[in-house]
Coordinates of C-alpha atoms and ligand atoms in Angstrom, one line a residue:
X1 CA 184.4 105.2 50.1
X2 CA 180.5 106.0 50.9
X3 CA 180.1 107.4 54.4
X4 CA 178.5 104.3 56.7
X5 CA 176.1 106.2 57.9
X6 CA 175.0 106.5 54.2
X7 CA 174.1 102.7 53.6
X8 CA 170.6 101.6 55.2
X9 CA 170.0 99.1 52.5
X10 CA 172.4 96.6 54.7
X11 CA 169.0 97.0 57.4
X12 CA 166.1 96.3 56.0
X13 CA 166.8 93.9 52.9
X14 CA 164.6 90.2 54.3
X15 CA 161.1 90.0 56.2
X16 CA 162.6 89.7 59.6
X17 CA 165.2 92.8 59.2
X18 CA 162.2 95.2 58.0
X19 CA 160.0 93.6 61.0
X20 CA 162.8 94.8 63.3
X21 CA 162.7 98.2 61.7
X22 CA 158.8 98.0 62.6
X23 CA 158.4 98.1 66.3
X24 CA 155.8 99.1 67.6
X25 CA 153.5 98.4 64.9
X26 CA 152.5 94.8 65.6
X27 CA 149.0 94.0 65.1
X28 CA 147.2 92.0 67.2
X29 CA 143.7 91.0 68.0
X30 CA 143.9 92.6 71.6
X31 CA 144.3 95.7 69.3
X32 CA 141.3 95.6 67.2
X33 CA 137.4 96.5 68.9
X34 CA 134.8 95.6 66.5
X35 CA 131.6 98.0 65.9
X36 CA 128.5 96.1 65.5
X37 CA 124.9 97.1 64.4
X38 CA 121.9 95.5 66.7
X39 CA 118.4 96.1 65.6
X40 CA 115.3 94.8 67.8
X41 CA 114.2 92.0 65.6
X42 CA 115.9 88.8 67.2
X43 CA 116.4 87.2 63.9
X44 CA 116.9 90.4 61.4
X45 CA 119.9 90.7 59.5
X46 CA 120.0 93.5 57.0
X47 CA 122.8 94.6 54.8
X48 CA 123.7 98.4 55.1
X49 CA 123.8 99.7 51.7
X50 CA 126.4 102.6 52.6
X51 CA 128.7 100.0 54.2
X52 CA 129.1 96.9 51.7
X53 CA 129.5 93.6 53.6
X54 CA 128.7 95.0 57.3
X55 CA 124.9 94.0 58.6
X56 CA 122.8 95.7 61.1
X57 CA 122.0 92.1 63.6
X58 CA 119.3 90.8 65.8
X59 CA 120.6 89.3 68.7
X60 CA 120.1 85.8 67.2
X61 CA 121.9 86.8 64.8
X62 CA 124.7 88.2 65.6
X63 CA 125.6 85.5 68.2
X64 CA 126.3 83.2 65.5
X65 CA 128.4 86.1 63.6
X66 CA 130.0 87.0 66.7
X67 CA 130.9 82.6 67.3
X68 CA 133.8 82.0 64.6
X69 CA 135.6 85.1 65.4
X70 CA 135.8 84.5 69.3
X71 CA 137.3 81.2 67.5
X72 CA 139.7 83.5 65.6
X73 CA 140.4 85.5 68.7
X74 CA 138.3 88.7 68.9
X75 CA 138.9 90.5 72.4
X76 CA 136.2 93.0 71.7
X77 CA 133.2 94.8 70.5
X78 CA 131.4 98.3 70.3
X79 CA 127.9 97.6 70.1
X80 CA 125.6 100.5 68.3
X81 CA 121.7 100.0 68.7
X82 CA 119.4 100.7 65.8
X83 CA 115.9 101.5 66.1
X84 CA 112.9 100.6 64.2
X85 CA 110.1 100.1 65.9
X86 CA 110.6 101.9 69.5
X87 CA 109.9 105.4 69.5
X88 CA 111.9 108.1 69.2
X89 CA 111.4 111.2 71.4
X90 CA 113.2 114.7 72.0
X91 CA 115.0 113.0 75.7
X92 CA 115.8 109.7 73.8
X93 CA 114.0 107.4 76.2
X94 CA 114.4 104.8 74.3
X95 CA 118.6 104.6 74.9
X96 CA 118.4 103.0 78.6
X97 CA 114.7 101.3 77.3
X98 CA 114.7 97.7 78.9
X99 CA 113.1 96.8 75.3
X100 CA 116.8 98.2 73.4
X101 CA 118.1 95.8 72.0
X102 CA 121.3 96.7 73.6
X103 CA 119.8 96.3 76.8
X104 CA 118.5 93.1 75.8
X105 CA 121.7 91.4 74.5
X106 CA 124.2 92.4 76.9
X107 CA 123.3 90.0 79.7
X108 CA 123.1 87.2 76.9
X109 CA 126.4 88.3 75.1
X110 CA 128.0 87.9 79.0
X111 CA 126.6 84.6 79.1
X112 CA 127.2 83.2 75.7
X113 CA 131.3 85.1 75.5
X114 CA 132.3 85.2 78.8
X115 CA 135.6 86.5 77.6
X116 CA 134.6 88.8 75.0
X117 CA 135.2 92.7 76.5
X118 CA 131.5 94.4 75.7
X119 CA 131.7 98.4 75.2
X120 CA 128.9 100.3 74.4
X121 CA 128.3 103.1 72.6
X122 CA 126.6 105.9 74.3
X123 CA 124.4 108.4 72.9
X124 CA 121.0 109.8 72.4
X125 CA 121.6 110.1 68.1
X126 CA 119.9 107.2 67.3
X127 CA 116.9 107.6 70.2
X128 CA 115.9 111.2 69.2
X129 CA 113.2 112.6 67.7
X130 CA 115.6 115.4 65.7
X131 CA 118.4 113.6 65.8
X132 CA 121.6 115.2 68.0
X133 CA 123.3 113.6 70.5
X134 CA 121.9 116.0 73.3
X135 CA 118.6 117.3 74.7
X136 CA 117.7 120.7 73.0
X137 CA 116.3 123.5 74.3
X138 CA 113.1 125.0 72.5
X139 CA 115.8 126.9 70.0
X140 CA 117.2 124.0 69.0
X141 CA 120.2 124.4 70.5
X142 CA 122.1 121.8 72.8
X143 CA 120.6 122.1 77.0
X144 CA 124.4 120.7 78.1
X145 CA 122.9 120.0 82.0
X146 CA 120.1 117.8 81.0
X147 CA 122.0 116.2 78.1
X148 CA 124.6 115.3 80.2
X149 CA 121.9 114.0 82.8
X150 CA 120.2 111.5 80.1
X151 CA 124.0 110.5 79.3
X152 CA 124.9 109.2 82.8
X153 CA 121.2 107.7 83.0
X154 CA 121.9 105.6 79.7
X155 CA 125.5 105.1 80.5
X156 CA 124.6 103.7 84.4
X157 CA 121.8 101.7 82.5
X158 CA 124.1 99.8 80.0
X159 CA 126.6 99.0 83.2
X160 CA 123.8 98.0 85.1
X161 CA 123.1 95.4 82.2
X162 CA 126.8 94.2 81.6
X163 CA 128.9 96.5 80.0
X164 CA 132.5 96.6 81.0
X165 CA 132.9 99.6 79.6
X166 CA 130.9 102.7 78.3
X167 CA 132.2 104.6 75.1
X168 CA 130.0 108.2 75.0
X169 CA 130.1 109.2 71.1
X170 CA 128.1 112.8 72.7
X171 CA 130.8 114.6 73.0
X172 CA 129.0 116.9 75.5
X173 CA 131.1 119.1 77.8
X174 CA 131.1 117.6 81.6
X175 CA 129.6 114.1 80.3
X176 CA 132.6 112.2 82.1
X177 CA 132.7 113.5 85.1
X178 CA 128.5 113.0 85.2
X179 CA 128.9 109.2 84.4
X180 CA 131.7 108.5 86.4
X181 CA 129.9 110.4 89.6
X182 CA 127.3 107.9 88.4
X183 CA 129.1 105.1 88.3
X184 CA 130.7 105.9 91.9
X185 CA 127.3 107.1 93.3
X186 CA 126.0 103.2 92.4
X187 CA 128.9 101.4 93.7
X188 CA 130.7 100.1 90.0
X189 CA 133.1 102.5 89.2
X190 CA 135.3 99.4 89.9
X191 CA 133.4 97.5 87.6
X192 CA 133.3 99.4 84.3
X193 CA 135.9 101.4 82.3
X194 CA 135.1 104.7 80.4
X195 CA 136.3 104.9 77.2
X196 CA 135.9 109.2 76.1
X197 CA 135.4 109.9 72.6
X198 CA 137.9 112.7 73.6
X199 CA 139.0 114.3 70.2
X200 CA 136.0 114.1 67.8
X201 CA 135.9 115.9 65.3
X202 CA 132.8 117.3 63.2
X203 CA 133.3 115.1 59.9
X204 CA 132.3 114.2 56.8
X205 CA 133.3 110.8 57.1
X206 CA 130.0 109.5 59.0
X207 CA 128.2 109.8 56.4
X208 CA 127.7 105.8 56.1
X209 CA 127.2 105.0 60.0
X210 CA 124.3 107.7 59.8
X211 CA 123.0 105.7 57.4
X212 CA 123.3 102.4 58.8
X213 CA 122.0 103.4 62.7
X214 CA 119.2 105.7 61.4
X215 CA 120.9 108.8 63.3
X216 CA 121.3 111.7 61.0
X217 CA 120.3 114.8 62.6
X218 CA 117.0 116.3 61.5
X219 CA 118.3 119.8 61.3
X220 CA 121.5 121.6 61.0
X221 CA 124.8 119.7 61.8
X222 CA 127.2 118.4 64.7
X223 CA 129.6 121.5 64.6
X224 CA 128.3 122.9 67.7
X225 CA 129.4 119.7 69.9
X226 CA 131.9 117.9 67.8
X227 CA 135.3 119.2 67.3
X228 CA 136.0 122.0 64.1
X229 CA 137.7 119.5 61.8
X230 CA 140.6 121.5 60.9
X231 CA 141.4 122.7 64.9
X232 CA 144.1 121.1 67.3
X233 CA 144.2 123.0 70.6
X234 CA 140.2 121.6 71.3
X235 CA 141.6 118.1 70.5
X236 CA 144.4 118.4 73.6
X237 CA 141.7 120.6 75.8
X238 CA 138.8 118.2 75.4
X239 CA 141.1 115.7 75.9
X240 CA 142.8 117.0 79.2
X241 CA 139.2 117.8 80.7
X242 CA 138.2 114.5 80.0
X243 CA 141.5 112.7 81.5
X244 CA 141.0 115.1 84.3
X245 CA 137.5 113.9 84.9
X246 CA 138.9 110.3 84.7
X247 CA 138.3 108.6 81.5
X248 CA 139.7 105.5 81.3
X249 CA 140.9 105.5 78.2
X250 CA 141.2 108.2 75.2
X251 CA 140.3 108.0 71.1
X252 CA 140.8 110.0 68.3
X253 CA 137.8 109.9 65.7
X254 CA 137.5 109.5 62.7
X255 CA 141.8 108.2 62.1
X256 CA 143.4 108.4 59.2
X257 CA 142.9 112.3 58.5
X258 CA 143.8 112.5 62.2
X259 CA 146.7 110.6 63.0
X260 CA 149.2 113.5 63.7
X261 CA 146.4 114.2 66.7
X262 CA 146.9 110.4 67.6
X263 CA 150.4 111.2 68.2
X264 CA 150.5 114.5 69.9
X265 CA 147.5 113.3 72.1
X266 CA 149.3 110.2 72.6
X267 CA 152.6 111.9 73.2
X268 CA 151.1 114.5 75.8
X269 CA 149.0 111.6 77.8
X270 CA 151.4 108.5 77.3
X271 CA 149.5 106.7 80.1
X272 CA 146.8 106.4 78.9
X273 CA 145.4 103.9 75.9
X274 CA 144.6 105.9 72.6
X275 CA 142.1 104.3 70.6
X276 CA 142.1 105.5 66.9
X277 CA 138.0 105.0 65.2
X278 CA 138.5 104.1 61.7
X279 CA 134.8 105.7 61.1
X280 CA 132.3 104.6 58.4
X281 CA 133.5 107.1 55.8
X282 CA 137.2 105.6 56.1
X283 CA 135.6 101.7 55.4
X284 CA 133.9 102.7 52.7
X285 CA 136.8 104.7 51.1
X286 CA 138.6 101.4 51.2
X287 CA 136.2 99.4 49.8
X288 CA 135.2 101.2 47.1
X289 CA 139.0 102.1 46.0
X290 CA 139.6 98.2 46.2
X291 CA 136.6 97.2 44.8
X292 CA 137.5 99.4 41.9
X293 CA 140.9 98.1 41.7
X294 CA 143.0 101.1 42.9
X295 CA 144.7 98.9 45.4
X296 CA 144.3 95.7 47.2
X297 CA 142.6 95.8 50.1
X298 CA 144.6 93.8 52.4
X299 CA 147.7 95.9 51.3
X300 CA 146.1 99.2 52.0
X301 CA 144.3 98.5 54.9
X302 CA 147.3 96.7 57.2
X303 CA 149.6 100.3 55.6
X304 CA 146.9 102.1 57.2
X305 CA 146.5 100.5 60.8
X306 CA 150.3 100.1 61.0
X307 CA 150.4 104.1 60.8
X308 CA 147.6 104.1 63.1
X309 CA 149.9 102.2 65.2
X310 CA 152.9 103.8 64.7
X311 CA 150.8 107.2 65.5
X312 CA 150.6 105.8 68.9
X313 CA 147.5 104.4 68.2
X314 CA 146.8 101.2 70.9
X315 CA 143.8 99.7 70.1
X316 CA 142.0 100.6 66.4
X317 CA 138.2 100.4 66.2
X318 CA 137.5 99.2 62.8
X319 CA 134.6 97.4 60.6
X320 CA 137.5 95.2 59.0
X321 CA 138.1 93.8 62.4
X322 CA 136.6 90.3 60.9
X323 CA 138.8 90.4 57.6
X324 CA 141.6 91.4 59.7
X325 CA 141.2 88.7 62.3
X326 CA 141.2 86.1 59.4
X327 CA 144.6 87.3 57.7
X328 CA 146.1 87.5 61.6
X329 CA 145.0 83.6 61.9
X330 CA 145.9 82.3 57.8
X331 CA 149.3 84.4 58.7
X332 CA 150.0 82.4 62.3
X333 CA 149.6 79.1 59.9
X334 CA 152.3 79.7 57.9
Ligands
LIG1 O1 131.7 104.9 61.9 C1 131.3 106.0 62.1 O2 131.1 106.9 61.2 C2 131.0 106.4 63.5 C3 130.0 107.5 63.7 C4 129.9 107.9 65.1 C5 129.6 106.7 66.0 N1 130.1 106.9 67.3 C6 128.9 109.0 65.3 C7 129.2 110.2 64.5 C8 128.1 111.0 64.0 O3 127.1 110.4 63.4 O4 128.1 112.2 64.2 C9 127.7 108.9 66.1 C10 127.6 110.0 67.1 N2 126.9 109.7 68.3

């Protein structure tokens, strides 16, 4: 006679059984946060050639995008501004420019989604002259006390416009602790959440966002400020410095080549919600492969987020949010 503890088969065999054996994985629309593109002209809507199907959005524009998925349920966005007309300069002045379009939009994305939870990503990347997500010194190497400076002045700038919550991509040393002292010296650190990019790593997988928000660097790389790819001690040490200095809420970025740092991050800091970026590099991965019949898309992509989930993953920040929002809603029909 087969040992009991030898048959599993008896657990898992109908839908409702192997949803059972999947706690924990659920995915909902309070844990998806959608990236969007904004570029200054109102009414522009360009497709991003390294990112089939995802636009960089005036304003105009991406209200009526933004419309129908309220209506299916989106709780949230990540808004990324793209220049093309502004100038770009070695501080980044244009980041906290009352003429950014992220400026611009949030009080009217308040207004319009008075529900929908608003974070912003901040950097200088896309408002620099050369590129990086800091100020450089003449050598061209990062100046951390006036980088972090221009970080809390964009980041105090984006609250002071209507963000409920401030995402810096930087990854400076000592850029939490500057914006939350801002947000306390100005009287909203009530009002507005800090979500670190705590363990971000130096990848390759950006490749398509650098295309799609103008922000490649002019010279060299990011592997003086983001994390080695391959290292796991800076993961928990950025990410305890930053929880120390009161982030909100933690990520791991990029996700997929980084989801046994989801856990052990998630594991060692259980209190606090892990956000998991599926980046640029991992959308287009996915599209491609689909596109080119490997797999089907919906198939992969759900496999993917449910490890992000089971990971310890709590909330996934992914381009897909739209397609994914649809399949959650034709799925509650039936
Ligand atoms: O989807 C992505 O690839 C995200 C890229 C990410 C945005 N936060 C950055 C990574 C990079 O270009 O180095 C931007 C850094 N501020």
């Amino acid at each position: 006679m087969m040992d009991k503890l030898n048959i599993l088969q008896g657990g898992y065999f109908n839908s409702t059984l192997r949803t059972w054996q999947s706690s924990g994985t659920e995915i909902g629309a309070h844990n998806l946060m959608y990236p969007v593109f904004i570029m200054e002209n109102d009414d522009g809507l360009e497709p991003i050639g390294s990112m089939p199907g995802i636009n960089r959005m005036g304003i105009n524009q991406l209200k009526i995008h933004l419309e129908p998925l309220i209506k299916l349920g989106l709780k949230s966005v990540l808004l990324f501004g793209v220049l093309d007309k502004l100038p770009k300069d070695e501080v980044g002045s244009s980041a906290d420019s009352d003429r950014n379009p992220i400026v611009r939009c949030l009080p009217l994305l308040r207004t319009w989604f008075p529900d929908l939870t608003i974070a912003c990503d901040v950097c200088l990347c896309g408002y620099t002259s050369h590129g990086h997500c800091g100020v450089l010194d003449s050598d061209g190497t990062i100046n951390n006390p006036k980088s972090i400076k221009r970080i809390a002045e964009v980041a105090l700038k984006y609250a002071k416009s209507g963000a409920h919550m401030l995402a810096p991509s930087d990854m400076m040393d000592g850029r939490i602790i500057a914006i939350k002292d801002s947000l306390v010296e100005h009287g909203i650190s009530n009002k507005v959440a800090v979500l670190s990019y705590s363990a971000k790593f130096a990848s390759t997988f950006y490749g398509p966002f650098r295309d799609a928000a103008h922000s490649k660097p002019s010279f060299g790389d990011r592997k003086r400020y983001q994390l080695p790819s391959c290292s796991k001690g800076l993961a928990h040490r950025a990410t305890a410095r930053d929880v120390q200095n009161g982030a909100d809420m933690l990520m791991v970025k990029p996700g997929l080549a980084y989801l046994d740092l989801v856990q052990s991050l998630k594991t060692e800091f259980p209190h606090h919600p892990m956000f998991v970026y599926q980046v640029s590099g991992e959308y287009a991965m996915l599209y491609h492969a689909a596109k080119n019949g490997a797999f089907d898309l919906k198939d992969a992509l759900m496999e993917i987020l449910c490890g992000m989930r089971r990971a310890g993953g709590d909330v996934i920040i992914t381009y897909f949010t739209p397609l994914i929002l649809d399949w959650l809603s034709l799925k509650s029909k039936y």
